[in-house]
C-alpha positions as CSV (number, residue, x, y, z in Angstrom):
1,M,0.3,-0.2,-0.2
2,K,1.2,2.9,-1.1
3,V,0.3,6.3,1.9
4,V,1.1,9.9,1.8
5,I,1.3,11.7,5.1
6,F,0.7,15.4,5.0
7,E,1.4,17.3,8.8
8,D,3.4,20.2,10.2
9,E,4.5,18.2,12.9
10,V,7.6,16.5,12.5
11,H,8.0,14.9,15.6
12,N,4.1,14.0,13.7
13,S,4.8,12.7,10.7
14,E,8.0,10.2,12.3
15,R,5.5,8.7,15.2
16,L,3.0,8.1,12.5
17,I,5.5,5.9,9.9
18,R,6.7,4.0,13.0
19,L,3.0,3.6,14.0
20,L,1.9,3.0,10.9
21,Q,4.8,0.2,10.1
22,K,4.3,-1.5,13.1
23,C,0.8,-1.4,11.7
24,D,2.3,-3.2,8.4
25,Q,5.7,-3.8,6.6
26,Q,4.4,-3.2,3.6
27,I,3.0,0.1,3.8
28,E,5.5,2.7,1.2
29,V,5.0,6.0,2.9
30,V,5.9,7.6,-0.5
31,A,6.1,11.8,0.7
32,V,5.7,13.8,3.8
33,I,4.0,17.1,2.4
34,P,3.9,19.5,5.2
35,S,2.1,22.7,4.0
36,L,-1.0,23.5,1.3
37,S,1.5,24.6,-1.2
38,E,3.6,21.8,-1.0
39,G,0.7,19.5,-1.7
40,L,-1.3,21.3,-4.8
41,K,2.1,21.1,-6.1
42,W,2.4,17.1,-5.2
43,M,-0.7,16.6,-6.5
44,D,-0.7,18.7,-9.7
45,Q,2.7,15.8,-10.3
46,H,2.9,12.0,-9.1
47,N,0.5,9.4,-9.6
48,K,-2.4,7.8,-7.2
49,V,-1.4,6.7,-4.0
50,D,-4.0,4.2,-2.2
51,L,-4.3,6.5,1.6
52,M,-3.7,9.6,2.0
53,L,-3.0,10.3,6.3
54,M,-4.2,13.7,6.2
55,D,-3.5,16.2,9.0
56,I,-6.6,19.5,9.5
57,Q,-4.7,22.4,9.7
58,L,-1.6,22.3,8.4
59,S,1.1,25.2,8.1
60,D,-0.2,27.2,5.5
61,G,-4.2,27.3,6.3
62,N,-6.4,24.4,6.6
63,C,-6.5,21.2,4.2
64,F,-10.1,21.1,2.9
65,E,-8.9,24.2,0.9
66,L,-7.1,21.5,-1.5
67,F,-10.3,20.5,-2.3
68,K,-11.2,23.8,-3.0
69,Q,-8.7,23.2,-6.1
70,A,-8.0,20.1,-6.4
71,N,-9.9,17.1,-6.6
72,V,-9.4,14.6,-4.7
73,K,-10.7,10.5,-5.4
74,T,-8.1,9.0,-3.0
75,P,-9.5,7.5,0.6
76,I,-8.6,9.9,3.7
77,I,-7.6,9.7,6.7
78,F,-7.5,12.6,8.3
79,T,-5.5,13.4,11.7
80,T,-6.6,16.1,14.3
81,A,-5.5,17.2,17.3
82,Y,-9.3,19.0,17.2
83,D,-12.2,18.2,19.1
84,N,-14.8,15.1,18.4
85,F,-18.3,17.3,19.0
86,A,-16.3,19.4,15.4
87,L,-16.1,16.2,13.3
88,Q,-19.8,14.4,13.9
89,A,-19.6,15.4,9.5
90,F,-16.7,12.2,9.1
91,K,-18.6,9.7,11.1
92,V,-21.3,10.9,8.6
93,N,-20.3,10.7,6.0
94,S,-17.9,7.6,7.0
95,I,-14.4,9.1,6.5
96,D,-12.2,8.0,9.9
97,Y,-10.5,10.6,11.8
98,L,-7.8,10.4,14.4
99,M,-7.4,12.6,17.2
100,K,-4.2,13.5,18.2
101,P,-1.4,11.6,19.8
102,I,-2.3,8.7,18.1
103,E,-2.3,5.0,19.7
104,L,-1.2,2.0,17.2
105,Q,-5.0,0.2,17.4
106,E,-6.5,3.3,16.6
107,L,-4.4,3.6,13.5
108,K,-4.4,-0.4,13.2
109,N,-8.5,0.3,13.4
110,A,-7.8,3.0,10.9
111,L,-6.6,1.1,8.3
112,N,-9.1,-1.8,8.7
113,K,-12.0,0.0,8.2
114,Y,-10.0,1.7,5.1
115,E,-10.0,-2.0,3.8
116,Q,-13.4,-3.3,4.3
117,L,-15.0,0.7,2.3
118,K,-12.3,0.5,-0.6
119,P,-15.2,-0.9,-2.4
120,A,-17.3,2.1,-1.6
121,Q,-14.7,5.1,-1.7
122,H,-15.9,6.8,-5.0
123,N,-19.0,7.8,-3.2
124,I,-17.7,9.5,-0.1
125,D,-18.6,13.3,-0.9
126,I,-15.6,14.5,0.4
127,A,-16.6,18.3,-0.6
128,R,-19.3,17.8,1.7
129,I,-17.6,17.3,4.1
130,A,-15.5,20.4,3.6
131,D,-18.4,22.2,4.3
132,E,-19.4,20.3,7.1
133,F,-16.5,20.6,8.3
134,L,-15.5,24.3,8.5
135,K,-18.9,25.8,9.4
136,R,-17.1,25.9,12.6
137,D,-15.7,29.4,11.9
138,S,-19.4,30.8,11.8
139,A,-20.6,28.7,15.4
140,R,-22.9,31.1,16.8
141,F,-23.9,30.9,20.5
142,I,-27.1,32.4,21.9
143,G,-28.0,34.0,25.9
144,R,-30.4,36.2,27.1
145,L,-30.4,40.1,28.0
146,N,-33.3,42.1,29.3
147,N,-36.4,39.7,27.5
148,Q,-34.1,39.8,24.1
149,L,-32.2,37.0,22.2
150,I,-29.5,37.4,22.0
151,Y,-26.3,35.4,19.7
152,V,-22.6,36.5,19.2
153,K,-21.1,34.7,16.7
154,A,-17.5,32.4,18.1
155,K,-14.9,34.6,15.3
156,D,-16.4,37.2,16.8
157,I,-15.4,36.7,20.4
158,A,-12.5,37.7,22.5
159,Y,-12.1,36.1,25.8
160,L,-15.4,34.4,28.0
161,Q,-15.2,34.7,31.6
162,F,-17.5,32.9,34.3
163,V,-18.6,34.6,36.6
164,K,-21.8,34.0,39.8
165,G,-22.9,30.8,37.7
166,V,-22.5,33.5,34.4
167,T,-20.9,32.2,31.3
168,Y,-20.2,36.0,30.0
169,A,-19.0,36.3,26.2
170,T,-16.9,40.0,25.9
171,T,-16.5,40.9,21.9
172,F,-14.2,42.2,20.3
173,A,-16.3,45.5,19.8
174,G,-16.6,45.4,23.6
175,E,-19.9,44.1,24.0
176,K,-20.3,41.5,26.4
177,M,-23.1,39.5,27.0
178,P,-24.0,36.3,28.8
179,L,-24.9,33.1,27.0
180,D,-26.8,30.1,28.0
181,Y,-23.9,27.5,28.2
182,S,-21.1,26.7,30.5
183,L,-17.5,26.8,29.7
184,D,-16.5,23.5,29.4
185,Q,-19.6,22.9,26.8
186,I,-18.6,26.2,24.7
187,E,-14.7,25.5,24.7
188,K,-15.7,21.8,22.8
189,M,-17.1,24.4,20.2
190,L,-14.9,26.2,19.1
191,D,-11.4,26.0,17.9
192,R,-8.2,25.3,19.7
193,N,-5.4,26.9,17.7
194,T,-6.9,30.1,18.5
195,F,-9.2,29.7,22.0
196,F,-7.0,28.3,24.8
197,R,-9.1,27.3,28.6
198,I,-6.3,29.2,30.6
199,N,-8.4,28.6,33.2
200,R,-11.9,27.4,35.5
201,Q,-12.4,31.2,35.1
202,F,-11.6,31.9,31.2
203,I,-11.3,31.6,27.9
204,I,-8.7,33.5,25.3
205,H,-8.4,34.1,21.8
206,I,-4.5,33.7,20.6
207,D,-6.2,37.6,19.3
208,A,-7.2,39.1,23.1
209,I,-3.4,39.1,24.4
210,K,-2.1,42.4,24.3
211,K,0.4,41.4,27.4
212,I,2.4,38.2,28.8
213,M,4.0,38.5,32.3
214,A,6.2,36.8,34.8
215,Y,3.1,36.0,37.9
216,Y,4.0,34.7,41.4
217,N,4.8,30.8,42.1
218,S,5.8,30.6,38.2
219,R,2.2,31.5,36.7
220,L,1.4,34.5,33.9
221,I,-1.0,37.3,33.8
222,L,-2.3,38.6,31.1
223,Q,-3.0,42.0,29.4
224,L,-6.3,41.2,27.4
225,Q,-8.6,43.8,24.5
226,P,-11.0,44.6,25.1
227,Q,-9.6,44.9,28.8
228,V,-11.7,42.7,31.6
229,D,-12.1,44.1,34.9
230,A,-9.8,41.3,36.3
231,D,-6.3,39.2,37.0
232,V,-6.4,36.6,34.0
233,V,-3.9,34.1,34.8
234,I,-2.8,31.5,33.1
235,S,-2.9,28.5,36.3
236,R,1.1,26.8,37.0
237,E,-0.1,24.1,36.2
238,R,-1.2,24.7,31.5
239,V,2.0,27.8,31.6
240,V,3.0,24.5,29.8
241,D,-0.1,23.8,27.4
242,F,0.3,27.6,26.8
243,K,3.4,28.4,25.8
244,S,2.6,25.1,23.5
245,W,-0.2,26.3,21.8
246,L,1.2,29.8,21.6
247,E,4.0,28.7,19.6
248,G,1.0,26.6,16.4
249,K,1.9,23.0,18.9
250,D,-1.1,20.1,19.5
251,V,-1.8,20.8,23.3
252,E,-3.6,17.8,24.4
253,K,-7.0,18.4,26.6
């Protein structure tokens, strides 16, 4: 079986290659592609492979952008750090996906599913999967304010704060509104590349960070924009993950 891997993190691609060899020594990884631009070039110049293992977020954008520019018919197993809530479309369309960090048995199961689905691969609608996934960018959350139903788009939220039993969203425009969700619920619905849960009270958007400063007891304190009337402190247990998130690395929950 010939396989191509789309992955921009070297340690992830190397680990995936080792796992594939453990699954089947006959598997040949013909290329490791870290970006959309290199992926398009590779697809234009090379023959068909049997299977693609594709990370959703590559170095220069979302992998679904490939499907707008190339006619991809090769079966795909997606590898991702996104949570299950965002990936329901994959289950509906019988495309498998693996959550990072990928485990050997999960990869074996995915390869077995690929073998079982091979006769029906032509029925898989990649375009529909892309459309469903990209709806994540337009996710909206509702709440009530003075008996009026309100909503806010995820992309407009600078940070979310839990105060006295209520979750509030503050937008980049400075609007503050109560929402009908817990922070735990909202966290599962947000893009982990742009939002981070820094402690029990706050989820922040990366573009809301104005300053990052050292704080006592090995913690960090943030200055956000818009300003917030509270100390925005990253708990000591979350500092390492926070730094990895800033670097664009995959962070486990």
